[in-house]
XYZ file of C-alpha atoms in Angstrom:
303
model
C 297.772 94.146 -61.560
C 296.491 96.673 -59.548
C 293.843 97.354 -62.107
C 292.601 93.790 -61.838
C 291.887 94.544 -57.912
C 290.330 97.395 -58.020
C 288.366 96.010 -60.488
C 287.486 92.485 -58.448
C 286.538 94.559 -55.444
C 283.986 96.822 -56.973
C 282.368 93.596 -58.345
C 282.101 92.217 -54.795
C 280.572 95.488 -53.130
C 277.820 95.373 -56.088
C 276.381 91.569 -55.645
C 276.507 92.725 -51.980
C 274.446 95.797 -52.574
C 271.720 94.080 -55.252
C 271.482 90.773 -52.463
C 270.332 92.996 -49.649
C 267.799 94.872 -52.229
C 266.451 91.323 -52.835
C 265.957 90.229 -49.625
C 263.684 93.522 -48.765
C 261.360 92.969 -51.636
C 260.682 89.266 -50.625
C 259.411 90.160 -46.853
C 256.231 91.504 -47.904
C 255.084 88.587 -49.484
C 255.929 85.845 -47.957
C 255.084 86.969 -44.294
C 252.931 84.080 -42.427
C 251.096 85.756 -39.794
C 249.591 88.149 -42.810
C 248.738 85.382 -45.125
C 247.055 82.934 -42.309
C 244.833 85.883 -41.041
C 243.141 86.747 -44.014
C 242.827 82.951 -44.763
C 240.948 81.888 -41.279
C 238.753 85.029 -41.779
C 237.455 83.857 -45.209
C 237.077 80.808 -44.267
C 235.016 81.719 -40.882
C 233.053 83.566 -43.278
C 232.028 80.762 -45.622
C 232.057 77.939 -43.955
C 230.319 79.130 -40.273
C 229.040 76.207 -38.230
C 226.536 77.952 -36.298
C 224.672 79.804 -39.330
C 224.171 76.469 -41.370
C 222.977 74.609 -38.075
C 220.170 77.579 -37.675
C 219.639 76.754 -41.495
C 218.962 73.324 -41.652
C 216.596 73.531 -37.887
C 214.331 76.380 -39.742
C 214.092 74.521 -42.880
C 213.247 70.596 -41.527
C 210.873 71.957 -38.717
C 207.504 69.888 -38.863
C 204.207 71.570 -39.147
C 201.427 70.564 -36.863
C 198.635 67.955 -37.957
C 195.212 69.038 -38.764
C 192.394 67.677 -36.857
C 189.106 66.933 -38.834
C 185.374 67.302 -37.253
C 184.035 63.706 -36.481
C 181.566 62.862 -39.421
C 178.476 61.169 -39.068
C 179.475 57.598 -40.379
C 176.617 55.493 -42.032
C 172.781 56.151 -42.916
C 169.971 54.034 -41.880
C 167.363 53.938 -43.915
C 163.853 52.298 -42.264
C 162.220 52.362 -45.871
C 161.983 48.426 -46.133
C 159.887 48.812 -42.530
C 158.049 51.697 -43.865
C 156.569 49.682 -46.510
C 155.321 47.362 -44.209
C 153.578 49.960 -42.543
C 153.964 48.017 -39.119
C 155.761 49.121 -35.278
C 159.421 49.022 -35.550
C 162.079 48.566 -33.099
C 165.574 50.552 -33.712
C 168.855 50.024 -31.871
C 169.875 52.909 -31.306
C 173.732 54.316 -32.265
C 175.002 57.680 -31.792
C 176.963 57.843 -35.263
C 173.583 57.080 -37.330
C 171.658 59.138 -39.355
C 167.756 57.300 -39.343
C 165.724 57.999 -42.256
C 162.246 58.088 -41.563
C 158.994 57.978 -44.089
C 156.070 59.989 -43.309
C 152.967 60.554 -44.792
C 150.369 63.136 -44.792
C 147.635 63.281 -42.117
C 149.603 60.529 -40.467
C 151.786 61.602 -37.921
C 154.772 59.249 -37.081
C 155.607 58.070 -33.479
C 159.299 58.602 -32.634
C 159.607 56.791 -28.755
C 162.903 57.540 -26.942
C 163.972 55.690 -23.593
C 161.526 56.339 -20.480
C 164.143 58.170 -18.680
C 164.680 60.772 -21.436
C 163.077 64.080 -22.039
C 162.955 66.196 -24.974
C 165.212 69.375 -24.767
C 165.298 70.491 -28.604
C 163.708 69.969 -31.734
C 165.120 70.987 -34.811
C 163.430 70.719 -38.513
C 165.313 72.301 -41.953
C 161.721 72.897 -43.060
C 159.100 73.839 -40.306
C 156.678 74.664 -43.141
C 156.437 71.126 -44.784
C 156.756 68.889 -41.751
C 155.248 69.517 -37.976
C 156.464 68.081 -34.663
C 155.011 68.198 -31.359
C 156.784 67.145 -28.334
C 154.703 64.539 -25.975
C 157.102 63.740 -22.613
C 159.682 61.059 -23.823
C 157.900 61.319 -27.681
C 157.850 63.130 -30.676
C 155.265 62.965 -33.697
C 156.425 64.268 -36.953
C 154.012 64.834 -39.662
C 154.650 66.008 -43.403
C 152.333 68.425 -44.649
C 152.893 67.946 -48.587
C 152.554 64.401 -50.348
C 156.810 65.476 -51.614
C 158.900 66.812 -49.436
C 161.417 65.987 -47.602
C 163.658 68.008 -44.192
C 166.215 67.113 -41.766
C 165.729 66.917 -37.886
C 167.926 67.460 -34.805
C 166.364 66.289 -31.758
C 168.396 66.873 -28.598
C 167.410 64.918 -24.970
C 168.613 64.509 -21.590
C 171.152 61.975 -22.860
C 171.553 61.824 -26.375
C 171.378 63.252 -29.606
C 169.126 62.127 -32.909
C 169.462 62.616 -36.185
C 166.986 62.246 -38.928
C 166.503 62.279 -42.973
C 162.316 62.845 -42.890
C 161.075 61.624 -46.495
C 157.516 62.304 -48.305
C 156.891 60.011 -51.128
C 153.534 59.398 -51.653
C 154.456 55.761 -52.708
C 152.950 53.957 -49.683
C 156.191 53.959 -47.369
C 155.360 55.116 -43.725
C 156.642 54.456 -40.260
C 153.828 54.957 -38.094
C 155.817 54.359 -35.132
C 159.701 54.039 -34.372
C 161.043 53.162 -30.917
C 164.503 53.175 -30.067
C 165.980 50.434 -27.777
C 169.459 50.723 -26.114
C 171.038 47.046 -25.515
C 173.669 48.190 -23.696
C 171.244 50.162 -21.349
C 169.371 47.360 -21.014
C 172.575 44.636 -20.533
C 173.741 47.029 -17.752
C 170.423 46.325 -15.800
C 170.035 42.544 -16.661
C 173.145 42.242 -14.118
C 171.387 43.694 -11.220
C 168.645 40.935 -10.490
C 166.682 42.910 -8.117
C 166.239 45.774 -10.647
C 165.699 43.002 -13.304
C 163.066 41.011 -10.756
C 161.431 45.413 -11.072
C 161.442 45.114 -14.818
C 159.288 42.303 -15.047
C 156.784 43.206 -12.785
C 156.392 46.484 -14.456
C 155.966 44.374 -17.454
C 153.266 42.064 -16.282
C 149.433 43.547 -16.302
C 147.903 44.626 -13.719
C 143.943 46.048 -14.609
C 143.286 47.823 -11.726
C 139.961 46.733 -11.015
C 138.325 46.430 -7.689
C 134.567 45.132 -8.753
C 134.554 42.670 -12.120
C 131.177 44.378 -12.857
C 133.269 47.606 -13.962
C 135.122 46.057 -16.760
C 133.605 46.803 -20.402
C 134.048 43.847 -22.767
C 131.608 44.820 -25.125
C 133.919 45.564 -28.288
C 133.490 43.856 -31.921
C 136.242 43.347 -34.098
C 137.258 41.418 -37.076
C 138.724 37.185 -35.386
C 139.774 36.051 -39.399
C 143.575 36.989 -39.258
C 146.235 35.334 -37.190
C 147.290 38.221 -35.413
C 143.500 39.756 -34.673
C 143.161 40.145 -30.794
C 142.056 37.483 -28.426
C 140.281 39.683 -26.246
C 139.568 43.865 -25.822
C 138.344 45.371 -22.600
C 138.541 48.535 -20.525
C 138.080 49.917 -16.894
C 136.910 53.508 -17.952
C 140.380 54.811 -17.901
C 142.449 52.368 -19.555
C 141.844 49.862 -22.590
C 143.567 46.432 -22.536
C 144.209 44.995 -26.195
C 144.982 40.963 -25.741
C 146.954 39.787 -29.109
C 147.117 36.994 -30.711
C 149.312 34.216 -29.109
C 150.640 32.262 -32.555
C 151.543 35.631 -34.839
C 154.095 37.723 -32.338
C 154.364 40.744 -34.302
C 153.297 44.082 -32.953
C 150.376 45.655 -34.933
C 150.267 49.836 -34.587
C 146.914 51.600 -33.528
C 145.095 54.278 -34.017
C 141.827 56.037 -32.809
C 139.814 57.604 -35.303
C 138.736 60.891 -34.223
C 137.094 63.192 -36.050
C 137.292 60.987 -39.089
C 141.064 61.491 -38.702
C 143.677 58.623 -37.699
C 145.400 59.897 -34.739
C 148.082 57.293 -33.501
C 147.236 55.975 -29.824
C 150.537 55.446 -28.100
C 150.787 52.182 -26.002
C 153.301 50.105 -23.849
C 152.948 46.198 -23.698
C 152.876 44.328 -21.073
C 152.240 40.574 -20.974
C 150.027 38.170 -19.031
C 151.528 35.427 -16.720
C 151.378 32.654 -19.879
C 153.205 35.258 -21.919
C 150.376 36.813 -23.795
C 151.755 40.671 -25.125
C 148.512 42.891 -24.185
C 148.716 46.551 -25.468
C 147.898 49.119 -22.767
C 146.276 52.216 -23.938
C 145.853 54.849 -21.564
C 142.261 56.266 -22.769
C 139.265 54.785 -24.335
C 137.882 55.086 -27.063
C 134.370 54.431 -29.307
C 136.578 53.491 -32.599
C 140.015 51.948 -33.018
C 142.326 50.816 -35.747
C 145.125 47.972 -35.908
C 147.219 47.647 -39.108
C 149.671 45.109 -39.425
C 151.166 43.218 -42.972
C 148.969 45.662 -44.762
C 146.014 44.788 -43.295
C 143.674 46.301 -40.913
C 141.120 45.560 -38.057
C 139.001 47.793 -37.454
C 137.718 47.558 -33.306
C 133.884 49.290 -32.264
C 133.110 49.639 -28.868
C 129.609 49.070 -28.166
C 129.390 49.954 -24.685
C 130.962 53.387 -23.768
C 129.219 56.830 -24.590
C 131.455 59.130 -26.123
């Protein structure tokens, strides 16, 4: 019996000994404040807010748009005139490139606005084509039957650009003026400076004694644009055209058996008559228009 005691109570005291041993081994591993720490750190490592934020701003930033030089737009091309051979008209734009026919020993008339003066003239080839600056003009003249250059021409207001063309086919602007409606709109609304225009516009010959006028001049009367009447004061010439056919003929005074292109302005009469006014005499003249020609003599003057 006593046996059996002893024997019960040395059981007990060993499950009491191996439970404590048990419960030691099991704190390491299942302590909290261990296990959360390392969790919150890993994931503060992986998952960071502010690092993916800076991410995604670099990444999506926009680059800046690239601006592009304005381009000259269109070309005009004044070929179709040039074959007429005949005074043309141009509205002017700033975006235009003109191209413009030439032909040798025949210089071409470029007229810009009154108020305008030359500043700069620019050609890609100064060795085939000449220009020569005359106040609010320029003449251009190719030196080569084929050839062709580019010219800059920079005024008091604007800036021209030209394609300058050598065929030898026949196409040739002897004269190109440029008109600027919007110019000329802008003054149309002021009467007074309008009620200026037209008086500039309407001849005036300047002469104090009737005896001093020359109307001596013989010219071909056949075509329907020849001249109604041709007279001078000794300074000026006065060249009446016809009153049915309203185109504009160009001119020229032979000089030196050379064409050299007489610049004019036109003015009219009181019935409407357009008179060119040619600051010069002369004892030979020349008027082309629709590929024919007039030649005009004066008989008077002594040159």
């Amino acid at each position: 019996m006593i046996k059996k005691l002893l024997i019960i109570t040395m059981l007990i005291s060993t499950l009491n000994t191996f439970s404590q041993t048990a419960e030691i081994k099991k704190e390491p591993a299942t302590n909290p404040t261990a296990t959360n720490t390392k969790t919150t750190t890993a994931t503060a490592k992986t998952t960071n807010p502010t690092t993916s934020t800076k991410t995604s701003k670099t990444t999506s930033k926009a680059l800046p748009k690239k601006t592009t030089p304005k381009k000259i737009s269109k070309t005009v091309s004044l070929k179709s005139e040039a074959l007429k051979r005949q005074y043309e008209k141009i509205v002017y734009r700033e975006d235009r490139v003109y191209e413009v026919y030439g032909e040798p020993l025949m210089a071409t008339a470029l007229v810009f606005s009154e108020d305008e003066q030359i500043k700069n003239v620019l050609l890609s080839d100064p060795v085939g084509w000449k220009a020569v600056i005359n106040e609010n003009q320029v003449y251009v003249k190719p030196e080569d039957i084929l050839s062709k250059s580019t010219m800059f021409i920079t005024t008091t207001k604007r800036t021209y650009y030209f394609n300058l063309h050598s065929e030898g086919r026949g196409a040739y602007n002897p004269v190109i003026e440029f008109v600027y409606p919007d110019e000329e709109q802008a003054m149309i609304v002021n009467y007074e400076l309008l009620k200026e225009e037209e008086e500039k516009k309407t001849l005036h010959l300047g002469v104090m004694n009737i005896e001093d006028l020359n109307m001596n001049y013989r010219w071909n009367k056949r075509y329907s644009w020849s001249p109604t009447q041709i007279m001078d004061n000794g300074e000026k010439t006065w060249i009446f055209l016809s009153l049915t056919d309203k185109d504009v003929p160009t001119f020229y005074i032979k000089k030196d058996k050379e064409l050299e292109i007489a610049l004019f302005r036109i003015k009219e009469t009181a019935d409407g008559q357009k008179v060119l006014e040619v600051d010069k005499t002369f004892k030979e003249g020349i008027l082309t228009l629709h590929k024919k020609t007039i030649t005009i003599k004066n008989k008077s003057r002594k040159y």
